[in-house]
mmCIF file with all atom_site columns, C-alpha atoms in Angstrom:
data_model
loop_
_atom_site.group_PDB
_atom_site.id
_atom_site.type_symbol
_atom_site.label_atom_id
_atom_site.label_alt_id
_atom_site.label_comp_id
_atom_site.label_asym_id
_atom_site.label_entity_id
_atom_site.label_seq_id
_atom_site.pdbx_PDB_ins_code
_atom_site.Cartn_x
_atom_site.Cartn_y
_atom_site.Cartn_z
_atom_site.occupancy
_atom_site.B_iso_or_equiv
_atom_site.pdbx_formal_charge
_atom_site.auth_seq_id
_atom_site.auth_comp_id
_atom_site.auth_asym_id
_atom_site.auth_atom_id
_atom_site.pdbx_PDB_model_num
ATOM 1   C CA . MET A 1 1   ? -7.839  -19.815 3.547  1.00 97.00 ? 1   MET A CA 1
ATOM 2   C CA . LEU A 1 2   ? -5.941  -17.248 5.558  1.00 98.00 ? 2   LEU A CA 1
ATOM 3   C CA . ASN A 1 3   ? -2.214  -17.994 5.309  1.00 98.00 ? 3   ASN A CA 1
ATOM 4   C CA . ILE A 1 4   ? 0.083   -16.248 7.711  1.00 98.00 ? 4   ILE A CA 1
ATOM 5   C CA . PHE A 1 5   ? 3.868   -15.764 7.507  1.00 98.00 ? 5   PHE A CA 1
ATOM 6   C CA . TYR A 1 6   ? 5.328   -14.633 10.774 1.00 98.00 ? 6   TYR A CA 1
ATOM 7   C CA . GLY A 1 7   ? 8.413   -12.331 10.897 1.00 96.00 ? 7   GLY A CA 1
ATOM 8   C CA . ASP A 1 8   ? 10.590  -10.877 8.314  1.00 94.00 ? 8   ASP A CA 1
ATOM 9   C CA . MET A 1 9   ? 9.349   -11.332 4.734  1.00 96.00 ? 9   MET A CA 1
ATOM 10  C CA . PRO A 1 10  ? 11.283  -9.420  2.228  1.00 95.00 ? 10  PRO A CA 1
ATOM 11  C CA . GLU A 1 11  ? 8.669   -9.646  -0.473 1.00 96.00 ? 11  GLU A CA 1
ATOM 12  C CA . ALA A 1 12  ? 5.864   -8.271  1.673  1.00 98.00 ? 12  ALA A CA 1
ATOM 13  C CA . ILE A 1 13  ? 4.789   -4.643  1.262  1.00 98.00 ? 13  ILE A CA 1
ATOM 14  C CA . TYR A 1 14  ? 5.901   -3.272  4.588  1.00 96.00 ? 14  TYR A CA 1
ATOM 15  C CA . ASN A 1 15  ? 4.072   0.021   4.466  1.00 97.00 ? 15  ASN A CA 1
ATOM 16  C CA . PRO A 1 16  ? 0.467   -0.611  3.108  1.00 98.00 ? 16  PRO A CA 1
ATOM 17  C CA . SER A 1 17  ? -0.685  3.031   3.688  1.00 96.00 ? 17  SER A CA 1
ATOM 18  C CA . VAL A 1 18  ? 1.842   4.240   1.191  1.00 97.00 ? 18  VAL A CA 1
ATOM 19  C CA . TYR A 1 19  ? 0.974   1.566   -1.349 1.00 98.00 ? 19  TYR A CA 1
ATOM 20  C CA . PHE A 1 20  ? -2.633  2.259   -1.046 1.00 98.00 ? 20  PHE A CA 1
ATOM 21  C CA . LYS A 1 21  ? -2.211  5.970   -1.675 1.00 97.00 ? 21  LYS A CA 1
ATOM 22  C CA . ASN A 1 22  ? -0.740  5.168   -5.070 1.00 96.00 ? 22  ASN A CA 1
ATOM 23  C CA . VAL A 1 23  ? -2.787  2.216   -6.238 1.00 97.00 ? 23  VAL A CA 1
ATOM 24  C CA . TYR A 1 24  ? -6.197  2.207   -4.826 1.00 97.00 ? 24  TYR A CA 1
ATOM 25  C CA . ASP A 1 25  ? -9.073  2.300   -7.200 1.00 97.00 ? 25  ASP A CA 1
ATOM 26  C CA . GLU A 1 26  ? -12.218 4.432   -6.274 1.00 97.00 ? 26  GLU A CA 1
ATOM 27  C CA . SER A 1 27  ? -14.553 1.647   -7.378 1.00 98.00 ? 27  SER A CA 1
ATOM 28  C CA . TRP A 1 28  ? -13.083 -0.474  -4.390 1.00 98.00 ? 28  TRP A CA 1
ATOM 29  C CA . ILE A 1 29  ? -14.484 1.964   -1.926 1.00 98.00 ? 29  ILE A CA 1
ATOM 30  C CA . VAL A 1 30  ? -18.213 1.525   -2.859 1.00 98.00 ? 30  VAL A CA 1
ATOM 31  C CA . GLU A 1 31  ? -18.210 -2.291  -2.860 1.00 98.00 ? 31  GLU A CA 1
ATOM 32  C CA . PRO A 1 32  ? -20.461 -3.615  -0.005 1.00 98.00 ? 32  PRO A CA 1
ATOM 33  C CA . PHE A 1 33  ? -17.867 -5.683  1.593  1.00 98.00 ? 33  PHE A CA 1
ATOM 34  C CA . THR A 1 34  ? -15.326 -2.634  1.705  1.00 98.00 ? 34  THR A CA 1
ATOM 35  C CA . LYS A 1 35  ? -18.110 -0.367  3.011  1.00 98.00 ? 35  LYS A CA 1
ATOM 36  C CA . GLU A 1 36  ? -18.750 -2.886  5.832  1.00 98.00 ? 36  GLU A CA 1
ATOM 37  C CA . MET A 1 37  ? -15.074 -2.950  6.806  1.00 98.00 ? 37  MET A CA 1
ATOM 38  C CA . ILE A 1 38  ? -14.918 0.756   6.874  1.00 98.00 ? 38  ILE A CA 1
ATOM 39  C CA . LYS A 1 39  ? -18.099 0.957   8.925  1.00 98.00 ? 39  LYS A CA 1
ATOM 40  C CA . ASP A 1 40  ? -16.919 -1.622  11.379 1.00 98.00 ? 40  ASP A CA 1
ATOM 41  C CA . VAL A 1 41  ? -13.155 -0.763  11.824 1.00 98.00 ? 41  VAL A CA 1
ATOM 42  C CA . ASP A 1 42  ? -13.230 3.087   11.376 1.00 98.00 ? 42  ASP A CA 1
ATOM 43  C CA . LYS A 1 43  ? -16.870 3.737   12.348 1.00 98.00 ? 43  LYS A CA 1
ATOM 44  C CA . SER A 1 44  ? -17.325 5.808   9.134  1.00 98.00 ? 44  SER A CA 1
ATOM 45  C CA . THR A 1 45  ? -19.871 5.632   6.421  1.00 98.00 ? 45  THR A CA 1
ATOM 46  C CA . VAL A 1 46  ? -18.951 5.620   2.692  1.00 98.00 ? 46  VAL A CA 1
ATOM 47  C CA . ILE A 1 47  ? -20.992 8.365   0.920  1.00 98.00 ? 47  ILE A CA 1
ATOM 48  C CA . GLY A 1 48  ? -19.362 7.991   -2.396 1.00 98.00 ? 48  GLY A CA 1
ATOM 49  C CA . PRO A 1 49  ? -16.100 6.764   -3.986 1.00 98.00 ? 49  PRO A CA 1
ATOM 50  C CA . ARG A 1 50  ? -14.320 9.934   -2.952 1.00 97.00 ? 50  ARG A CA 1
ATOM 51  C CA . ILE A 1 51  ? -16.089 10.925  0.340  1.00 98.00 ? 51  ILE A CA 1
ATOM 52  C CA . ILE A 1 52  ? -16.404 9.083   3.589  1.00 98.00 ? 52  ILE A CA 1
ATOM 53  C CA . ASP A 1 53  ? -18.206 10.485  6.756  1.00 98.00 ? 53  ASP A CA 1
ATOM 54  C CA . SER A 1 54  ? -15.958 9.990   9.740  1.00 98.00 ? 54  SER A CA 1
ATOM 55  C CA . PRO A 1 55  ? -17.484 10.759  13.149 1.00 96.00 ? 55  PRO A CA 1
ATOM 56  C CA . VAL A 1 56  ? -14.182 12.130  14.337 1.00 94.00 ? 56  VAL A CA 1
ATOM 57  C CA . LEU A 1 57  ? -12.839 13.902  11.279 1.00 96.00 ? 57  LEU A CA 1
ATOM 58  C CA . GLY A 1 58  ? -16.017 14.798  9.298  1.00 97.00 ? 58  GLY A CA 1
ATOM 59  C CA . GLY A 1 59  ? -15.613 14.322  5.537  1.00 98.00 ? 59  GLY A CA 1
ATOM 60  C CA . ILE A 1 60  ? -12.587 12.528  4.372  1.00 98.00 ? 60  ILE A CA 1
ATOM 61  C CA . THR A 1 61  ? -11.193 10.935  1.365  1.00 98.00 ? 61  THR A CA 1
ATOM 62  C CA . PRO A 1 62  ? -10.120 7.135   1.221  1.00 98.00 ? 62  PRO A CA 1
ATOM 63  C CA . ARG A 1 63  ? -6.548  8.320   1.685  1.00 97.00 ? 63  ARG A CA 1
ATOM 64  C CA . GLU A 1 64  ? -7.397  9.467   5.233  1.00 98.00 ? 64  GLU A CA 1
ATOM 65  C CA . LEU A 1 65  ? -8.868  6.075   6.333  1.00 98.00 ? 65  LEU A CA 1
ATOM 66  C CA . SER A 1 66  ? -6.934  4.248   9.021  1.00 98.00 ? 66  SER A CA 1
ATOM 67  C CA . GLY A 1 67  ? -3.877  2.153   8.114  1.00 98.00 ? 67  GLY A CA 1
ATOM 68  C CA . GLY A 1 68  ? -5.853  -0.944  9.173  1.00 98.00 ? 68  GLY A CA 1
ATOM 69  C CA . VAL A 1 69  ? -8.720  -0.394  6.891  1.00 98.00 ? 69  VAL A CA 1
ATOM 70  C CA . LYS A 1 70  ? -6.461  0.600   3.978  1.00 98.00 ? 70  LYS A CA 1
ATOM 71  C CA . THR A 1 71  ? -4.395  -2.724  4.515  1.00 98.00 ? 71  THR A CA 1
ATOM 72  C CA . LEU A 1 72  ? -7.617  -4.682  4.546  1.00 98.00 ? 72  LEU A CA 1
ATOM 73  C CA . ILE A 1 73  ? -8.769  -3.204  1.411  1.00 98.00 ? 73  ILE A CA 1
ATOM 74  C CA . LEU A 1 74  ? -5.391  -3.981  -0.246 1.00 98.00 ? 74  LEU A CA 1
ATOM 75  C CA . ILE A 1 75  ? -5.477  -7.519  0.877  1.00 98.00 ? 75  ILE A CA 1
ATOM 76  C CA . ASP A 1 76  ? -8.918  -7.893  -0.475 1.00 98.00 ? 76  ASP A CA 1
ATOM 77  C CA . HIS A 1 77  ? -8.228  -6.267  -3.938 1.00 98.00 ? 77  HIS A CA 1
ATOM 78  C CA . VAL A 1 78  ? -4.663  -6.961  -4.715 1.00 98.00 ? 78  VAL A CA 1
ATOM 79  C CA . PRO A 1 79  ? -4.298  -10.707 -4.389 1.00 93.00 ? 79  PRO A CA 1
ATOM 80  C CA . ASP A 1 80  ? -0.940  -11.138 -5.973 1.00 95.00 ? 80  ASP A CA 1
ATOM 81  C CA . LYS A 1 81  ? 0.791   -9.039  -3.176 1.00 98.00 ? 81  LYS A CA 1
ATOM 82  C CA . VAL A 1 82  ? 1.550   -9.835  0.306  1.00 98.00 ? 82  VAL A CA 1
ATOM 83  C CA . PHE A 1 83  ? 0.947   -7.033  2.820  1.00 98.00 ? 83  PHE A CA 1
ATOM 84  C CA . ASN A 1 84  ? 2.321   -6.528  6.310  1.00 98.00 ? 84  ASN A CA 1
ATOM 85  C CA . ALA A 1 85  ? -0.916  -6.901  8.404  1.00 98.00 ? 85  ALA A CA 1
ATOM 86  C CA . SER A 1 86  ? 0.897   -5.731  11.439 1.00 97.00 ? 86  SER A CA 1
ATOM 87  C CA . ALA A 1 87  ? -0.422  -2.278  10.172 1.00 94.00 ? 87  ALA A CA 1
ATOM 88  C CA . CYS A 1 88  ? -3.808  -3.636  11.321 1.00 97.00 ? 88  CYS A CA 1
ATOM 89  C CA . GLY A 1 89  ? -5.027  -3.689  14.863 1.00 96.00 ? 89  GLY A CA 1
ATOM 90  C CA . ASP A 1 90  ? -6.990  -6.580  16.525 1.00 98.00 ? 90  ASP A CA 1
ATOM 91  C CA . ASN A 1 91  ? -10.142 -5.115  15.398 1.00 97.00 ? 91  ASN A CA 1
ATOM 92  C CA . CYS A 1 92  ? -9.183  -5.986  11.790 1.00 98.00 ? 92  CYS A CA 1
ATOM 93  C CA . ALA A 1 93  ? -8.656  -9.753  12.612 1.00 98.00 ? 93  ALA A CA 1
ATOM 94  C CA . LYS A 1 94  ? -12.264 -10.945 11.987 1.00 98.00 ? 94  LYS A CA 1
ATOM 95  C CA . TRP A 1 95  ? -11.980 -9.238  8.578  1.00 98.00 ? 95  TRP A CA 1
ATOM 96  C CA . LEU A 1 96  ? -8.830  -11.018 7.713  1.00 98.00 ? 96  LEU A CA 1
ATOM 97  C CA . LEU A 1 97  ? -10.567 -14.338 8.513  1.00 98.00 ? 97  LEU A CA 1
ATOM 98  C CA . LYS A 1 98  ? -13.531 -13.271 6.347  1.00 98.00 ? 98  LYS A CA 1
ATOM 99  C CA . ILE A 1 99  ? -11.217 -12.429 3.339  1.00 98.00 ? 99  ILE A CA 1
ATOM 100 C CA . GLY A 1 100 ? -9.594  -15.793 3.897  1.00 98.00 ? 100 GLY A CA 1
ATOM 101 C CA . GLU A 1 101 ? -13.017 -17.478 3.712  1.00 97.00 ? 101 GLU A CA 1
ATOM 102 C CA . LYS A 1 102 ? -13.667 -15.833 0.292  1.00 96.00 ? 102 LYS A CA 1
ATOM 103 C CA . ARG A 1 103 ? -10.286 -16.987 -1.178 1.00 96.00 ? 103 ARG A CA 1
ATOM 104 C CA . ASP A 1 104 ? -6.723  -18.050 -0.278 1.00 97.00 ? 104 ASP A CA 1
ATOM 105 C CA . VAL A 1 105 ? -4.747  -15.158 0.813  1.00 97.00 ? 105 VAL A CA 1
ATOM 106 C CA . THR A 1 106 ? -1.339  -14.623 2.400  1.00 98.00 ? 106 THR A CA 1
ATOM 107 C CA . ILE A 1 107 ? -0.420  -11.873 4.878  1.00 98.00 ? 107 ILE A CA 1
ATOM 108 C CA . ASN A 1 108 ? 2.660   -11.033 6.753  1.00 98.00 ? 108 ASN A CA 1
ATOM 109 C CA . LEU A 1 109 ? 2.540   -10.506 10.537 1.00 98.00 ? 109 LEU A CA 1
ATOM 110 C CA . ARG A 1 110 ? 5.307   -9.318  12.781 1.00 96.00 ? 110 ARG A CA 1
ATOM 111 C CA . HIS A 1 111 ? 3.341   -9.550  16.004 1.00 96.00 ? 111 HIS A CA 1
ATOM 112 C CA . ILE A 1 112 ? 0.819   -11.944 17.468 1.00 97.00 ? 112 ILE A CA 1
ATOM 113 C CA . MET A 1 113 ? -2.719  -10.867 16.402 1.00 98.00 ? 113 MET A CA 1
ATOM 114 C CA . ASP A 1 114 ? -5.694  -11.762 18.540 1.00 98.00 ? 114 ASP A CA 1
ATOM 115 C CA . PHE A 1 115 ? -8.196  -13.549 16.405 1.00 98.00 ? 115 PHE A CA 1
ATOM 116 C CA . GLY A 1 116 ? -10.744 -13.958 19.148 1.00 97.00 ? 116 GLY A CA 1
ATOM 117 C CA . ASP A 1 117 ? -12.413 -16.679 21.199 1.00 97.00 ? 117 ASP A CA 1
ATOM 118 C CA . GLU A 1 118 ? -14.258 -18.453 18.199 1.00 97.00 ? 118 GLU A CA 1
ATOM 119 C CA . ASP A 1 119 ? -12.727 -21.333 16.226 1.00 98.00 ? 119 ASP A CA 1
ATOM 120 C CA . PHE A 1 120 ? -10.986 -20.492 12.852 1.00 98.00 ? 120 PHE A CA 1
ATOM 121 C CA . CYS A 1 121 ? -8.802  -22.155 10.389 1.00 97.00 ? 121 CYS A CA 1
ATOM 122 C CA . ILE A 1 122 ? -5.562  -20.509 9.308  1.00 98.00 ? 122 ILE A CA 1
ATOM 123 C CA . ARG A 1 123 ? -2.104  -21.897 8.013  1.00 98.00 ? 123 ARG A CA 1
ATOM 124 C CA . VAL A 1 124 ? 1.046   -20.742 9.481  1.00 98.00 ? 124 VAL A CA 1
ATOM 125 C CA . GLN A 1 125 ? 3.327   -20.814 6.324  1.00 98.00 ? 125 GLN A CA 1
ATOM 126 C CA . ASN A 1 126 ? 6.545   -20.697 8.249  1.00 98.00 ? 126 ASN A CA 1
ATOM 127 C CA . THR A 1 127 ? 5.612   -24.282 9.619  1.00 97.00 ? 127 THR A CA 1
ATOM 128 C CA . GLY A 1 128 ? 2.801   -25.514 7.523  1.00 98.00 ? 128 GLY A CA 1
ATOM 129 C CA . GLN A 1 129 ? 0.465   -26.034 10.527 1.00 98.00 ? 129 GLN A CA 1
ATOM 130 C CA . LEU A 1 130 ? -3.188  -25.634 10.364 1.00 98.00 ? 130 LEU A CA 1
ATOM 131 C CA . ILE A 1 131 ? -4.250  -23.688 13.319 1.00 98.00 ? 131 ILE A CA 1
ATOM 132 C CA . HIS A 1 132 ? -7.949  -23.655 14.669 1.00 98.00 ? 132 HIS A CA 1
ATOM 133 C CA . ASN A 1 133 ? -7.953  -21.264 17.670 1.00 98.00 ? 133 ASN A CA 1
ATOM 134 C CA . MET A 1 134 ? -5.989  -18.877 19.806 1.00 98.00 ? 134 MET A CA 1
ATOM 135 C CA . ASP A 1 135 ? -4.686  -21.759 22.110 1.00 98.00 ? 135 ASP A CA 1
ATOM 136 C CA . GLU A 1 136 ? -3.066  -23.365 19.206 1.00 98.00 ? 136 GLU A CA 1
ATOM 137 C CA . LEU A 1 137 ? -1.769  -20.190 17.730 1.00 98.00 ? 137 LEU A CA 1
ATOM 138 C CA . LEU A 1 138 ? -0.042  -18.751 20.624 1.00 97.00 ? 138 LEU A CA 1
ATOM 139 C CA . PRO A 1 139 ? 2.802   -21.174 21.009 1.00 97.00 ? 139 PRO A CA 1
ATOM 140 C CA . VAL A 1 140 ? 3.354   -21.388 17.391 1.00 97.00 ? 140 VAL A CA 1
ATOM 141 C CA . ALA A 1 141 ? 3.281   -17.703 16.654 1.00 97.00 ? 141 ALA A CA 1
ATOM 142 C CA . GLY A 1 142 ? 5.230   -16.958 19.905 1.00 96.00 ? 142 GLY A CA 1
ATOM 143 C CA . LYS A 1 143 ? 8.209   -18.886 18.574 1.00 96.00 ? 143 LYS A CA 1
ATOM 144 C CA . LEU A 1 144 ? 8.191   -17.072 15.359 1.00 97.00 ? 144 LEU A CA 1
ATOM 145 C CA . VAL A 1 145 ? 7.944   -13.491 16.284 1.00 93.00 ? 145 VAL A CA 1
ATOM 146 C CA . ARG A 1 146 ? 10.567  -11.561 18.203 1.00 73.00 ? 146 ARG A CA 1
#
């Protein structure tokens, strides 16, 4: 399940892009789930562990992926850390939910992310509430973020 803590969370890794640069493993990049995230969010194709074909930038390394994709990769591969998912845009929301379907994961958000029109199940850690759609999420998250 996806667990979200809204607002300041001192133990959360605030700058996932810097963390990614120092800890990512090349094997993560060629995993099918990671390749799907990169294709969907960055519109880029993984050629190999060190090269990705970007329609905008040409050949890039994993370090040049968007901050959102790097954060998703970390959330998926470093389960013992909590990452600031406000580095992600709304185009990452469905992937956060998919990671939460695979296993329990906790993220930190400092804004209200749009999880779309479909039903979902997340836990707001600040309150312990289970949330099932954006109509339920908005009033709860709105009280927690500034």
